[in-house]
Amino acid sequence: MSCSGGYGEAYPPRQVHCGEAEGFWYRDVTHFGDSPLYPLDAYFTVSMMDLVQSYFYTRYFAMPTSGGRATLLVMGRVFRTSYPPRGADIAEFGRRLRAYLERWDERYEEWKTEVLRIVDEMRRIPTDLPHGLEDIGVVEKGEGFSPYAVLEGWMRLYTLWLRLWFKHYEFLMVGYLLYHLFHKFLKTFFPNIPEHHVIDMLRPDEMDIWRPHLILKRLADKARELGLEQQVLSAGSAKELEERLAQAGEAGALWLAEWEAAKYPWFYISTGAGFHHWEERWINNLDIPLTLLKTYIQEGPSEPRRLSPDELAARYAELLPEEVRRSFWDYLHRPQLGLTPERRLKASRTPTLEGGAFVL
């Protein structure tokens, strides 16, 4: 395909860029799996990801590690690469990074508020498609044309989706940097530290991305508590379960109330990475969470509580040389308040890299 002329085909087998980078390309199976990416899905994912990620690498944070990202589609499969870094200005990068680190909690709360506002605005975009004759009121007033409203809603969805990608990468870039530095710091003193311990110390006590499964475990506990486990286990579908428990007296009503309360937002989780339009969400097929719920009931009561991030961090801090403990707490964004069991560590912590993944 020529770079100078028309495209020939709407969606060619291979997407070619003029001046295509000669660096290392890898197939991004982690995000996109083995299935080819539909043009519509590419429109809302890789085309936006490259734009936004490259912007934050270069013009926003002035990171010295990369000059941005690029993506090629080969038979619908996603291949990605990184451009080499431009001239590094470490002082400028540090100045921009401090704008986040010095007001981390405040900026994270602002970030989360804005993300939820965008999602709420998305939910309010009209989705009804017009059919048949326009209402006579449209004709009489000469306004409210339905085709225009559909296109206007589509463009609004596009801009809001793009805005979410900007919010996603805003904290992700800094989060990965902090994780890398903290990981390197810990490996210096604890070469055999399990990877999940590093992540556990950085995470909140309860992450939104895990909450759908935690809620199902609580619903399993609730079913056992109310004596409803056999009714749940024998239900052939979520619809049958809801109809059955609606006739199960006060116990059924109590359980159904918690089930209904969990649906928004927690059942809006995707069964995949969320990058393919055909991936099912729990809310569109309630038999999916029902199957998981049955598994949790069969497994028995929920597992005992794991060490909290603060408790785990305190145990590692005790093993560190005293002169580096302050740096350890600084990485975790918690002040050095002592290590005695009577002293509670400040709850504030660096939000995990995936802290906003559920919403986004």
mmCIF file of N, CA and C in Angstrom, residues 260-355:
data_model
loop_
_atom_site.group_PDB
_atom_site.id
_atom_site.type_symbol
_atom_site.label_atom_id
_atom_site.label_comp_id
_atom_site.label_asym_id
_atom_site.label_seq_id
_atom_site.Cartn_x
_atom_site.Cartn_y
_atom_site.Cartn_z
ATOM 1 N N GLU A 260 -29.048 -7.254 44.460
ATOM 2 C CA GLU A 260 -29.438 -6.130 43.610
ATOM 3 C C GLU A 260 -28.517 -4.938 43.827
ATOM 4 N N ALA A 261 -28.152 -4.677 45.081
ATOM 5 C CA ALA A 261 -27.284 -3.537 45.389
ATOM 6 C C ALA A 261 -25.904 -3.700 44.759
ATOM 7 N N ALA A 262 -25.482 -4.947 44.551
ATOM 8 C CA ALA A 262 -24.152 -5.198 43.991
ATOM 9 C C ALA A 262 -24.090 -4.970 42.488
ATOM 10 N N LYS A 263 -25.230 -4.977 41.822
ATOM 11 C CA LYS A 263 -25.220 -4.955 40.355
ATOM 12 C C LYS A 263 -24.590 -3.687 39.797
ATOM 13 N N TYR A 264 -24.893 -2.546 40.370
ATOM 14 C CA TYR A 264 -24.236 -1.320 39.906
ATOM 15 C C TYR A 264 -23.431 -0.737 41.059
ATOM 16 N N PRO A 265 -22.122 -0.584 40.858
ATOM 17 C CA PRO A 265 -21.402 -0.776 39.583
ATOM 18 C C PRO A 265 -20.699 -2.126 39.428
ATOM 19 N N TRP A 266 -20.739 -2.990 40.447
ATOM 20 C CA TRP A 266 -19.776 -4.092 40.499
ATOM 21 C C TRP A 266 -20.008 -5.174 39.461
ATOM 22 N N PHE A 267 -21.237 -5.329 38.942
ATOM 23 C CA PHE A 267 -21.478 -6.353 37.936
ATOM 24 C C PHE A 267 -21.249 -5.824 36.517
ATOM 25 N N TYR A 268 -20.742 -4.609 36.397
ATOM 26 C CA TYR A 268 -20.413 -4.074 35.076
ATOM 27 C C TYR A 268 -18.990 -4.449 34.659
ATOM 28 N N ILE A 269 -18.392 -5.364 35.377
ATOM 29 C CA ILE A 269 -17.035 -5.797 35.065
ATOM 30 C C ILE A 269 -17.042 -6.688 33.824
ATOM 31 N N SER A 270 -15.997 -6.573 33.011
ATOM 32 C CA SER A 270 -15.878 -7.369 31.789
ATOM 33 C C SER A 270 -15.261 -8.723 32.099
ATOM 34 N N THR A 271 -15.603 -9.722 31.296
ATOM 35 C CA THR A 271 -14.988 -11.040 31.445
ATOM 36 C C THR A 271 -13.606 -11.095 30.797
ATOM 37 N N GLY A 272 -13.215 -10.054 30.081
ATOM 38 C CA GLY A 272 -11.896 -9.994 29.461
ATOM 39 C C GLY A 272 -11.168 -8.740 29.903
ATOM 40 N N ALA A 273 -10.277 -8.258 29.038
ATOM 41 C CA ALA A 273 -9.523 -7.047 29.350
ATOM 42 C C ALA A 273 -10.344 -5.786 29.123
ATOM 43 N N GLY A 274 -11.482 -5.927 28.436
ATOM 44 C CA GLY A 274 -12.335 -4.777 28.176
ATOM 45 C C GLY A 274 -12.040 -4.080 26.861
ATOM 46 N N PHE A 275 -11.182 -4.663 26.024
ATOM 47 C CA PHE A 275 -10.790 -4.025 24.774
ATOM 48 C C PHE A 275 -11.540 -4.573 23.556
ATOM 49 N N HIS A 276 -12.343 -5.615 23.736
ATOM 50 C CA HIS A 276 -13.125 -6.191 22.645
ATOM 51 C C HIS A 276 -14.611 -5.994 22.936
ATOM 52 N N HIS A 277 -15.349 -5.532 21.934
ATOM 53 C CA HIS A 277 -16.762 -5.238 22.169
ATOM 54 C C HIS A 277 -17.574 -6.495 22.452
ATOM 55 N N TRP A 278 -17.078 -7.649 22.032
ATOM 56 C CA TRP A 278 -17.845 -8.883 22.193
ATOM 57 C C TRP A 278 -17.622 -9.546 23.546
ATOM 58 N N GLU A 279 -16.703 -9.036 24.345
ATOM 59 C CA GLU A 279 -16.496 -9.608 25.679
ATOM 60 C C GLU A 279 -17.731 -9.353 26.549
ATOM 61 N N GLU A 280 -18.196 -10.389 27.201
ATOM 62 C CA GLU A 280 -19.393 -10.248 28.025
ATOM 63 C C GLU A 280 -19.087 -9.531 29.331
ATOM 64 N N ARG A 281 -20.081 -8.816 29.805
ATOM 65 C CA ARG A 281 -20.037 -8.249 31.150
ATOM 66 C C ARG A 281 -21.006 -9.037 32.029
ATOM 67 N N TRP A 282 -20.719 -9.073 33.306
ATOM 68 C CA TRP A 282 -21.604 -9.800 34.213
ATOM 69 C C TRP A 282 -23.035 -9.290 34.118
ATOM 70 N N ILE A 283 -23.195 -7.969 34.025
ATOM 71 C CA ILE A 283 -24.535 -7.386 34.065
ATOM 72 C C ILE A 283 -25.377 -7.842 32.878
ATOM 73 N N ASN A 284 -24.727 -8.197 31.763
ATOM 74 C CA ASN A 284 -25.454 -8.655 30.579
ATOM 75 C C ASN A 284 -25.721 -10.156 30.582
ATOM 76 N N ASN A 285 -25.064 -10.862 31.470
ATOM 77 C CA ASN A 285 -25.271 -12.307 31.611
ATOM 78 C C ASN A 285 -25.055 -12.670 33.076
ATOM 79 N N LEU A 286 -26.099 -12.551 33.871
ATOM 80 C CA LEU A 286 -25.991 -12.766 35.315
ATOM 81 C C LEU A 286 -25.686 -14.213 35.675
ATOM 82 N N ASP A 287 -25.752 -15.118 34.689
ATOM 83 C CA ASP A 287 -25.359 -16.500 34.964
ATOM 84 C C ASP A 287 -23.857 -16.600 35.245
ATOM 85 N N ILE A 288 -23.069 -15.625 34.765
ATOM 86 C CA ILE A 288 -21.621 -15.638 35.013
ATOM 87 C C ILE A 288 -21.334 -15.432 36.499
ATOM 88 N N PRO A 289 -21.810 -14.346 37.127
ATOM 89 C CA PRO A 289 -21.565 -14.224 38.568
ATOM 90 C C PRO A 289 -22.248 -15.326 39.375
ATOM 91 N N LEU A 290 -23.380 -15.851 38.893
ATOM 92 C CA LEU A 290 -24.039 -16.949 39.609
ATOM 93 C C LEU A 290 -23.136 -18.182 39.648
ATOM 94 N N THR A 291 -22.474 -18.494 38.534
ATOM 95 C CA THR A 291 -21.559 -19.638 38.500
ATOM 96 C C THR A 291 -20.427 -19.459 39.502
ATOM 97 N N LEU A 292 -19.860 -18.253 39.555
ATOM 98 C CA LEU A 292 -18.797 -17.975 40.521
ATOM 99 C C LEU A 292 -19.326 -18.057 41.946
ATOM 100 N N LEU A 293 -20.526 -17.542 42.156
ATOM 101 C CA LEU A 293 -21.141 -17.572 43.480
ATOM 102 C C LEU A 293 -21.294 -19.011 43.977
ATOM 103 N N LYS A 294 -21.741 -19.893 43.103
ATOM 104 C CA LYS A 294 -21.881 -21.302 43.481
ATOM 105 C C LYS A 294 -20.534 -21.897 43.887
ATOM 106 N N THR A 295 -19.479 -21.520 43.156
ATOM 107 C CA THR A 295 -18.136 -22.014 43.487
ATOM 108 C C THR A 295 -17.729 -21.560 44.878
ATOM 109 N N TYR A 296 -17.981 -20.293 45.209
ATOM 110 C CA TYR A 296 -17.603 -19.775 46.522
ATOM 111 C C TYR A 296 -18.408 -20.440 47.635
ATOM 112 N N ILE A 297 -19.669 -20.768 47.367
ATOM 113 C CA ILE A 297 -20.474 -21.473 48.367
ATOM 114 C C ILE A 297 -19.905 -22.869 48.600
ATOM 115 N N GLN A 298 -19.535 -23.546 47.521
ATOM 116 C CA GLN A 298 -19.002 -24.906 47.635
ATOM 117 C C GLN A 298 -17.636 -24.930 48.309
ATOM 118 N N GLU A 299 -16.860 -23.844 48.157
ATOM 119 C CA GLU A 299 -15.531 -23.784 48.768
ATOM 120 C C GLU A 299 -15.596 -23.598 50.274
ATOM 121 N N GLY A 300 -16.718 -23.150 50.788
ATOM 122 C CA GLY A 300 -16.841 -22.925 52.217
ATOM 123 C C GLY A 300 -16.599 -21.475 52.575
ATOM 124 N N PRO A 301 -16.597 -21.157 53.884
ATOM 125 C CA PRO A 301 -16.444 -19.764 54.333
ATOM 126 C C PRO A 301 -15.201 -19.107 53.757
ATOM 127 N N SER A 302 -15.260 -17.791 53.642
ATOM 128 C CA SER A 302 -14.148 -17.028 53.075
ATOM 129 C C SER A 302 -12.871 -17.276 53.857
ATOM 130 N N GLU A 303 -11.739 -17.143 53.162
ATOM 131 C CA GLU A 303 -10.442 -17.380 53.787
ATOM 132 C C GLU A 303 -10.177 -16.375 54.903
ATOM 133 N N PRO A 304 -9.352 -16.763 55.890
ATOM 134 C CA PRO A 304 -8.995 -15.810 56.948
ATOM 135 C C PRO A 304 -8.328 -14.575 56.352
ATOM 136 N N ARG A 305 -8.436 -13.491 57.067
ATOM 137 C CA ARG A 305 -7.887 -12.221 56.590
ATOM 138 C C ARG A 305 -6.372 -12.307 56.432
ATOM 139 N N ARG A 306 -5.881 -11.790 55.305
ATOM 140 C CA ARG A 306 -4.445 -11.694 55.090
ATOM 141 C C ARG A 306 -3.900 -10.498 55.845
ATOM 142 N N LEU A 307 -2.574 -10.461 55.950
ATOM 143 C CA LEU A 307 -1.948 -9.283 56.546
ATOM 144 C C LEU A 307 -2.321 -8.052 55.736
ATOM 145 N N SER A 308 -2.651 -6.972 56.412
ATOM 146 C CA SER A 308 -2.941 -5.725 55.722
ATOM 147 C C SER A 308 -1.643 -5.163 55.154
ATOM 148 N N PRO A 309 -1.722 -4.233 54.193
ATOM 149 C CA PRO A 309 -0.502 -3.611 53.668
ATOM 150 C C PRO A 309 0.344 -2.970 54.764
ATOM 151 N N ASP A 310 -0.301 -2.323 55.740
ATOM 152 C CA ASP A 310 0.449 -1.692 56.829
ATOM 153 C C ASP A 310 1.174 -2.730 57.677
ATOM 154 N N GLU A 311 0.499 -3.829 57.980
ATOM 155 C CA GLU A 311 1.111 -4.869 58.810
ATOM 156 C C GLU A 311 2.285 -5.518 58.090
ATOM 157 N N LEU A 312 2.114 -5.785 56.803
ATOM 158 C CA LEU A 312 3.194 -6.391 56.032
ATOM 159 C C LEU A 312 4.382 -5.443 55.936
ATOM 160 N N ALA A 313 4.101 -4.165 55.681
ATOM 161 C CA ALA A 313 5.178 -3.175 55.586
ATOM 162 C C ALA A 313 5.928 -3.059 56.907
ATOM 163 N N ALA A 314 5.202 -3.083 58.022
ATOM 164 C CA ALA A 314 5.845 -2.960 59.331
ATOM 165 C C ALA A 314 6.813 -4.112 59.576
ATOM 166 N N ARG A 315 6.449 -5.306 59.139
ATOM 167 C CA ARG A 315 7.321 -6.464 59.351
ATOM 168 C C ARG A 315 8.598 -6.357 58.526
ATOM 169 N N TYR A 316 8.471 -5.868 57.291
ATOM 170 C CA TYR A 316 9.677 -5.687 56.481
ATOM 171 C C TYR A 316 10.535 -4.555 57.027
ATOM 172 N N ALA A 317 9.908 -3.492 57.502
ATOM 173 C CA ALA A 317 10.665 -2.359 58.035
ATOM 174 C C ALA A 317 11.529 -2.775 59.216
ATOM 175 N N GLU A 318 11.031 -3.699 60.033
ATOM 176 C CA GLU A 318 11.796 -4.170 61.190
ATOM 177 C C GLU A 318 13.103 -4.843 60.774
ATOM 178 N N LEU A 319 13.129 -5.388 59.563
ATOM 179 C CA LEU A 319 14.309 -6.114 59.090
ATOM 180 C C LEU A 319 15.304 -5.216 58.369
ATOM 181 N N LEU A 320 14.924 -3.978 58.100
ATOM 182 C CA LEU A 320 15.796 -3.054 57.378
ATOM 183 C C LEU A 320 16.770 -2.368 58.325
ATOM 184 N N PRO A 321 17.957 -1.993 57.821
ATOM 185 C CA PRO A 321 18.845 -1.152 58.625
ATOM 186 C C PRO A 321 18.129 0.146 58.997
ATOM 187 N N GLU A 322 18.342 0.612 60.187
ATOM 188 C CA GLU A 322 17.600 1.772 60.682
ATOM 189 C C GLU A 322 17.781 2.997 59.794
ATOM 190 N N GLU A 323 18.968 3.148 59.194
ATOM 191 C CA GLU A 323 19.245 4.356 58.418
ATOM 192 C C GLU A 323 18.472 4.413 57.098
ATOM 193 N N VAL A 324 17.889 3.320 56.642
ATOM 194 C CA VAL A 324 17.147 3.349 55.375
ATOM 195 C C VAL A 324 15.636 3.212 55.581
ATOM 196 N N ARG A 325 15.192 3.119 56.828
ATOM 197 C CA ARG A 325 13.755 2.942 57.057
ATOM 198 C C ARG A 325 12.947 4.155 56.605
ATOM 199 N N ARG A 326 13.507 5.342 56.769
ATOM 200 C CA ARG A 326 12.788 6.544 56.337
ATOM 201 C C ARG A 326 12.515 6.495 54.833
ATOM 202 N N SER A 327 13.516 6.056 54.064
ATOM 203 C CA SER A 327 13.317 5.933 52.619
ATOM 204 C C SER A 327 12.242 4.901 52.308
ATOM 205 N N PHE A 328 12.213 3.823 53.077
ATOM 206 C CA PHE A 328 11.198 2.786 52.890
ATOM 207 C C PHE A 328 9.802 3.363 53.063
ATOM 208 N N TRP A 329 9.591 4.140 54.131
ATOM 209 C CA TRP A 329 8.265 4.729 54.366
ATOM 210 C C TRP A 329 7.942 5.789 53.323
ATOM 211 N N ASP A 330 8.959 6.501 52.861
ATOM 212 C CA ASP A 330 8.710 7.505 51.823
ATOM 213 C C ASP A 330 8.200 6.854 50.539
ATOM 214 N N TYR A 331 8.762 5.703 50.172
ATOM 215 C CA TYR A 331 8.277 4.991 48.990
ATOM 216 C C TYR A 331 6.806 4.626 49.137
ATOM 217 N N LEU A 332 6.409 4.256 50.343
ATOM 218 C CA LEU A 332 5.030 3.849 50.591
ATOM 219 C C LEU A 332 4.118 5.030 50.867
ATOM 220 N N HIS A 333 4.677 6.225 50.857
ATOM 221 C CA HIS A 333 3.892 7.437 51.090
ATOM 222 C C HIS A 333 3.243 7.400 52.472
ATOM 223 N N ARG A 334 4.000 6.911 53.457
ATOM 224 C CA ARG A 334 3.511 6.882 54.831
ATOM 225 C C ARG A 334 4.619 7.404 55.729
ATOM 226 N N PRO A 335 4.307 8.202 56.713
ATOM 227 C CA PRO A 335 5.342 8.729 57.596
ATOM 228 C C PRO A 335 5.899 7.636 58.495
ATOM 229 N N GLN A 336 7.108 7.839 58.981
ATOM 230 C CA GLN A 336 7.751 6.890 59.876
ATOM 231 C C GLN A 336 7.210 7.143 61.281
ATOM 232 N N LEU A 337 6.267 6.305 61.710
ATOM 233 C CA LEU A 337 5.585 6.543 62.984
ATOM 234 C C LEU A 337 5.969 5.525 64.046
ATOM 235 N N GLY A 338 6.988 4.720 63.793
ATOM 236 C CA GLY A 338 7.341 3.695 64.765
ATOM 237 C C GLY A 338 6.720 2.365 64.401
ATOM 238 N N LEU A 339 7.227 1.309 64.999
ATOM 239 C CA LEU A 339 6.850 -0.028 64.573
ATOM 240 C C LEU A 339 6.183 -0.844 65.667
ATOM 241 N N THR A 340 5.871 -0.239 66.805
ATOM 242 C CA THR A 340 5.234 -1.001 67.871
ATOM 243 C C THR A 340 3.808 -1.344 67.485
ATOM 244 N N PRO A 341 3.291 -2.497 67.902
ATOM 245 C CA PRO A 341 1.929 -2.902 67.529
ATOM 246 C C PRO A 341 0.877 -1.892 67.948
ATOM 247 N N GLU A 342 1.162 -1.119 69.008
ATOM 248 C CA GLU A 342 0.167 -0.172 69.500
ATOM 249 C C GLU A 342 0.014 1.037 68.584
ATOM 250 N N ARG A 343 1.022 1.274 67.738
ATOM 251 C CA ARG A 343 0.998 2.451 66.872
ATOM 252 C C ARG A 343 0.409 2.065 65.531
ATOM 253 N N ARG A 344 -0.696 2.652 65.147
ATOM 254 C CA ARG A 344 -1.272 2.403 63.820
ATOM 255 C C ARG A 344 -0.549 3.265 62.799
ATOM 256 N N LEU A 345 -0.197 2.662 61.692
ATOM 257 C CA LEU A 345 0.437 3.419 60.626
ATOM 258 C C LEU A 345 -0.612 4.226 59.888
ATOM 259 N N LYS A 346 -0.220 5.356 59.392
ATOM 260 C CA LYS A 346 -1.150 6.205 58.651
ATOM 261 C C LYS A 346 -1.743 5.436 57.479
ATOM 262 N N ALA A 347 -3.058 5.577 57.281
ATOM 263 C CA ALA A 347 -3.742 4.790 56.250
ATOM 264 C C ALA A 347 -3.365 5.225 54.845
ATOM 265 N N SER A 348 -2.925 6.473 54.698
ATOM 266 C CA SER A 348 -2.614 6.985 53.367
ATOM 267 C C SER A 348 -1.516 6.161 52.724
ATOM 268 N N ARG A 349 -1.705 5.804 51.478
ATOM 269 C CA ARG A 349 -0.689 5.040 50.768
ATOM 270 C C ARG A 349 -0.778 5.337 49.271
ATOM 271 N N THR A 350 0.284 5.035 48.574
ATOM 272 C CA THR A 350 0.268 5.208 47.130
ATOM 273 C C THR A 350 -0.778 4.294 46.516
ATOM 274 N N PRO A 351 -1.758 4.822 45.785
ATOM 275 C CA PRO A 351 -2.752 3.946 45.160
ATOM 276 C C PRO A 351 -2.066 2.966 44.215
ATOM 277 N N THR A 352 -2.525 1.733 44.240
ATOM 278 C CA THR A 352 -1.927 0.716 43.386
ATOM 279 C C THR A 352 -2.077 1.075 41.914
ATOM 280 N N LEU A 353 -1.242 0.487 41.086
ATOM 281 C CA LEU A 353 -1.296 0.760 39.652
ATOM 282 C C LEU A 353 -2.662 0.460 39.070
ATOM 283 N N GLU A 354 -3.327 -0.566 39.600
ATOM 284 C CA GLU A 354 -4.621 -0.964 39.061
ATOM 285 C C GLU A 354 -5.775 -0.419 39.892
ATOM 286 N N GLY A 355 -5.481 0.570 40.759
ATOM 287 C CA GLY A 355 -6.524 1.084 41.638
ATOM 288 C C GLY A 355 -7.739 1.602 40.907
#
